[in-house]
Short mmCIF file of C-alpha atoms and ligand atoms in Angstrom, two decimals:
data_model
loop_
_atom_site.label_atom_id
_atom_site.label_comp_id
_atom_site.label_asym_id
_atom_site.label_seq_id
_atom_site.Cartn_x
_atom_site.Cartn_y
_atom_site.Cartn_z
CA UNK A 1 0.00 0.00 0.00
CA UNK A 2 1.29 3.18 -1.11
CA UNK A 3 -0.01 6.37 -0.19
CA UNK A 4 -0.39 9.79 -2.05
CA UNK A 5 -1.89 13.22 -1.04
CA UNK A 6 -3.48 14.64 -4.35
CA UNK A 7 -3.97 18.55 -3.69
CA UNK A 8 -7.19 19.55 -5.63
CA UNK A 9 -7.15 23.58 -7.45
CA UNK A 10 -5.82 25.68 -4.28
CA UNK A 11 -5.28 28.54 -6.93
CA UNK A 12 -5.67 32.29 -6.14
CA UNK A 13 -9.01 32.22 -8.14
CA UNK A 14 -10.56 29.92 -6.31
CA UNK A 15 -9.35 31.94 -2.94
CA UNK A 16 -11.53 35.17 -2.11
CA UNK A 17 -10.52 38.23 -3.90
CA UNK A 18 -9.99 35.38 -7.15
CA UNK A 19 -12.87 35.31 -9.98
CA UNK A 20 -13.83 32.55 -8.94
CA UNK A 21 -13.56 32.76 -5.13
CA UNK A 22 -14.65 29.28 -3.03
CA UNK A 23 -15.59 30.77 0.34
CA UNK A 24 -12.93 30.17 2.87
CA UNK A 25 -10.80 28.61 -0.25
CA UNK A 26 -7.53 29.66 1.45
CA UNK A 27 -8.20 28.98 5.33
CA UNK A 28 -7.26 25.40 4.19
CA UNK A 29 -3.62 26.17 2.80
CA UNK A 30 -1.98 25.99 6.56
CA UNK A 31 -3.87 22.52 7.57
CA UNK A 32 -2.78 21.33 4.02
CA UNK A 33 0.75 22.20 4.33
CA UNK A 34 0.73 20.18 7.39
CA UNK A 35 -0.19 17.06 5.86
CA UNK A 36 2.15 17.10 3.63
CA UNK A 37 4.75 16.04 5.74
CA UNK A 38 2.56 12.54 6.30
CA UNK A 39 2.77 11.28 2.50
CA UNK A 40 5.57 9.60 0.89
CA UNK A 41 4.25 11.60 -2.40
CA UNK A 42 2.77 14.72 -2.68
CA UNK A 43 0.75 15.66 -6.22
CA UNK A 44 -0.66 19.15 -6.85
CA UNK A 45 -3.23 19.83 -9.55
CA UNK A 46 -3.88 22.98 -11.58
CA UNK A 47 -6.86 24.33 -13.47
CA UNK A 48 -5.05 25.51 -16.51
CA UNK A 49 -7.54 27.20 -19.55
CA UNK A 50 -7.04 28.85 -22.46
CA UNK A 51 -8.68 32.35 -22.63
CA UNK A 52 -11.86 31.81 -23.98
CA UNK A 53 -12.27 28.82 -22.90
CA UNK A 54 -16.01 26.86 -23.77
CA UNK A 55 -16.51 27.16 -19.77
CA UNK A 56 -16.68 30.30 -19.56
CA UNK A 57 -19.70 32.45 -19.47
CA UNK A 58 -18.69 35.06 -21.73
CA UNK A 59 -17.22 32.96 -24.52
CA UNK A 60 -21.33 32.29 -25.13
CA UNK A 61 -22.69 35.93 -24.36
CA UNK A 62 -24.22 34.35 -20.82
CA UNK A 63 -24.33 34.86 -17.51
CA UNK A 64 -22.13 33.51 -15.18
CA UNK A 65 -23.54 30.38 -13.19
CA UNK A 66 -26.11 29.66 -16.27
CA UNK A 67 -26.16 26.03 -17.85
CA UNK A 68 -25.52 24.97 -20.97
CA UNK A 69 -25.79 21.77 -23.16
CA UNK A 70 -22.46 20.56 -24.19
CA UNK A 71 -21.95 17.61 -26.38
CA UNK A 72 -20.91 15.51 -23.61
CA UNK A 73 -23.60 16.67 -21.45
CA UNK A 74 -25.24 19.57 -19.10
CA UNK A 75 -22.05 22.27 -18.13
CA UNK A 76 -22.17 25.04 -15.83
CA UNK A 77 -20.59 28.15 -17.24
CA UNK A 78 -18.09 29.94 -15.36
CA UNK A 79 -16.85 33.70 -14.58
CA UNK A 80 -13.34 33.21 -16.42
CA UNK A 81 -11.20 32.09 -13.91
CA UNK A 82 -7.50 30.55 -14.12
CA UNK A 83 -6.42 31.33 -17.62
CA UNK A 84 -2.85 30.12 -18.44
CA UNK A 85 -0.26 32.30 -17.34
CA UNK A 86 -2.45 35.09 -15.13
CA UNK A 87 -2.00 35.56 -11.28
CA UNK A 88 -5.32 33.84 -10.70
CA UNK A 89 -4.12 30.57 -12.41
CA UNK A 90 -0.91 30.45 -9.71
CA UNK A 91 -0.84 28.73 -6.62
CA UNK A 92 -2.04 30.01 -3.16
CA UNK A 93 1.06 32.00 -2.37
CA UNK A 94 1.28 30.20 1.11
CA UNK A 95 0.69 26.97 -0.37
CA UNK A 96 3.89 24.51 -0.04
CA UNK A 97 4.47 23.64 -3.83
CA UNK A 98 8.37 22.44 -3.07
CA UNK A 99 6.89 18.95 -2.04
CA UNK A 100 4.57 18.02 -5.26
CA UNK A 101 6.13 15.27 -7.26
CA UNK A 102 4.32 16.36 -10.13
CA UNK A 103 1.78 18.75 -10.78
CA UNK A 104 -0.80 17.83 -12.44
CA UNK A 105 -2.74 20.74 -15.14
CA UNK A 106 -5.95 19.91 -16.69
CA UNK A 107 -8.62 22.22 -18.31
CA UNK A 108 -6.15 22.86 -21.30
CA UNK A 109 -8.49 21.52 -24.03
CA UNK A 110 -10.67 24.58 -25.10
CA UNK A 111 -13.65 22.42 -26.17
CA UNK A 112 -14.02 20.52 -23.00
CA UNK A 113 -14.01 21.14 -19.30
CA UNK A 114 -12.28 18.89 -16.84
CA UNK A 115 -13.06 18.97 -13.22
CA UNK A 116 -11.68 15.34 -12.54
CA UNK A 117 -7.83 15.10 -12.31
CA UNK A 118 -8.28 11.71 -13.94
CA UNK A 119 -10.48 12.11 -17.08
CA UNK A 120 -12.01 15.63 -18.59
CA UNK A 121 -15.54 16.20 -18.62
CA UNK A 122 -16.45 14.04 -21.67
CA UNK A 123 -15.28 11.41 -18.59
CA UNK A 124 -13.27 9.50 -21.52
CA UNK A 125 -10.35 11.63 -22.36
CA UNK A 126 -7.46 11.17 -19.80
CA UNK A 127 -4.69 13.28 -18.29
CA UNK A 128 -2.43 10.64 -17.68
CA UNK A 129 -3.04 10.91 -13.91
CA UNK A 130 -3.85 7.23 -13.51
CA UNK A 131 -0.83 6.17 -15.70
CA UNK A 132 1.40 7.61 -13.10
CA UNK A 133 0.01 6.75 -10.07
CA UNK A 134 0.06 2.90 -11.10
CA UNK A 135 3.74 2.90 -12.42
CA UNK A 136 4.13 4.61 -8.85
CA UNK A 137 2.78 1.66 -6.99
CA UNK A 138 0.22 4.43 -5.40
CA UNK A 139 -2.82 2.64 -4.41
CA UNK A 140 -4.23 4.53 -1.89
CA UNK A 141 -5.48 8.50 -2.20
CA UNK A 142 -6.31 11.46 -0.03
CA UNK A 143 -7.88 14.26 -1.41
CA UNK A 144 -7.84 17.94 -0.25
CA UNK A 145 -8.14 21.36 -1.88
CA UNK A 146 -10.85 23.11 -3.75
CA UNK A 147 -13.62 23.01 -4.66
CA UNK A 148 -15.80 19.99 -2.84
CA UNK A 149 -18.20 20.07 -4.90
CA UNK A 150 -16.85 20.35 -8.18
CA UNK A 151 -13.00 18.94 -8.67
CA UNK A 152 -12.28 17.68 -5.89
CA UNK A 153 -15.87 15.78 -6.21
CA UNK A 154 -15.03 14.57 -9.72
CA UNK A 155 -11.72 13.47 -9.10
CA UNK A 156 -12.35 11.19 -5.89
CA UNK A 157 -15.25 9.34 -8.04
CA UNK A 158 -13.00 8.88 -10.82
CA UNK A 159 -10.37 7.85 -8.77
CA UNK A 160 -12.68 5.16 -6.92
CA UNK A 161 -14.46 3.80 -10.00
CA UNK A 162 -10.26 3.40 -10.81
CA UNK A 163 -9.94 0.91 -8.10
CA UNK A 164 -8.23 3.41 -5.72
CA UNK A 165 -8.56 3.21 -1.98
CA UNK A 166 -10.01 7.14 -1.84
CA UNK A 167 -10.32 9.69 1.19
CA UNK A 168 -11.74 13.15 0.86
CA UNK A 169 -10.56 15.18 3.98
CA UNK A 170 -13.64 17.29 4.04
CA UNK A 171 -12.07 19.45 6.63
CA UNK A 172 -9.38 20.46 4.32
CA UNK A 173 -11.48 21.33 1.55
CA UNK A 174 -14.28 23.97 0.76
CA UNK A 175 -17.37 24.20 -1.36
CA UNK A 176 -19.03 26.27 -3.80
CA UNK A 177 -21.99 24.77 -2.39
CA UNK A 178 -23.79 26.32 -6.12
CA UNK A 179 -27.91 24.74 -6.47
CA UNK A 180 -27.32 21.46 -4.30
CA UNK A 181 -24.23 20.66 -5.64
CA UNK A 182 -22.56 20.01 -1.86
CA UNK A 183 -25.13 17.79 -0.82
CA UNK A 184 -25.41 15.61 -4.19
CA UNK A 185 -21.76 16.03 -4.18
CA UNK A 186 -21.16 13.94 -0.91
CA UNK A 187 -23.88 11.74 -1.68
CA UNK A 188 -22.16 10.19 -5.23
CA UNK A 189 -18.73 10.18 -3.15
CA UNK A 190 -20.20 7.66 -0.56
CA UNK A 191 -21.91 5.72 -3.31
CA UNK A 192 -18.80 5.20 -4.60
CA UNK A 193 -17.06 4.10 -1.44
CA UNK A 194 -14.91 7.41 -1.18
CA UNK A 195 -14.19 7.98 2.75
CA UNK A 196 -15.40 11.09 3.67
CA UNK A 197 -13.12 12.13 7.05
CA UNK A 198 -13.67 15.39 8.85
C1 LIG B 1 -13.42 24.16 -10.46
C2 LIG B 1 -15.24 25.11 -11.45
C3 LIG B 1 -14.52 25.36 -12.59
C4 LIG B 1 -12.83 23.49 -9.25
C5 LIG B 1 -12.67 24.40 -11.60
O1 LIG B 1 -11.59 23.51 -9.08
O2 LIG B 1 -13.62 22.94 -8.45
N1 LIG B 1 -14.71 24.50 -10.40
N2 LIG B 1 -13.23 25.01 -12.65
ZN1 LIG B 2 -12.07 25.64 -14.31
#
């Protein structure tokens, strides 16, 4: 049994003052620097898109938080938020990047959206995630970071329906908590076997 911390999106944007600001996004950064020094392998992942991305709101004239009908299904659209290369796309400044292994970007395809670290939203094309966790010998997961509800959600389904032992630290994460998602959120983790620990 190997072990690996997988740090979900902790990215300025998704910190208040950031376009797309979790609430209490960075209170988490000190409790997840902490853990870090409990994992043999420590994996950071970045929401990475191109400006004008499908995602986004304003690439289709609508309002932020809408829906839309992708081909690969139902999408909320975004405020733009972590474009390649802005401030908002960087790291938490207090967040410990020196340990990550790798770091992991995704949301790089401008046609499709990827919450999940493992697969993008189409939930078929993959980011090579699970290639190198198994050539790792990582069986076992932990997940922290932003946003519950969204990729860190996404990522700990994929990541059980893998065959991964998975744990979401809920404590060291935070929600957008946008029309239910939270609640249906936790419930498809536990269907899926993901430990939820506070
Ligand atoms: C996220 C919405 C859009 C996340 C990323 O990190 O949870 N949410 N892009
Ligand atoms: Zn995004």
């Amino acid at each position: 049994m190997t072990q690996a911390l997988l740090v979900i999106d902790v990215q300025n944007d998704f910190c208040p003052g950031g376009a797309l600001a979790v609430p209490e996004g960075d209170v988490i950064v000190p409790g997840i620097n902490a853990l870090m020094a409990d994992f043999p392998a420590v994996i950071l992942t970045q929401d990475w898109h191109p400006a004008g991305h499908s995602s986004f709101a304003s690439t289709h004239n609508a309002e932020p938080m809408s829906m839309t009908e992708m081909p690969y299904g139902p999408q909320v659209l975004w405020p733009d938020h972590c474009i390649q290369g802005s401030i908002g796309a960087q790291f938490h400044p207090d967040l410990t990047t020196d340990r990550a292994d790798l770091i992991i970007r995704k949301g790089y395809n401008p046609a499709i959206d990827s919450y999940s670290a493992f697969f993008e939203n189409d939930h078929k094309t993959p980011t090579g995630l699970e290639g190198y966790l198994r050539t790792r010998g990582i069986t076992d997961l932990t997940l922290v970071g932003l946003a519950t509800d969204f990729c860190v959600n996404f990522s700990a389904v994929d990541a059980a329906k893998l065959g991964f032992t998975v744990t979401v630290r809920t404590d060291l994460c935070r929600a957008i908590d946008f029309d239910g998602s939270l609640a249906a959120a936790q419930a498809g983790m536990e269907a899926e076997g993901v430990n939820l620990e506070a």
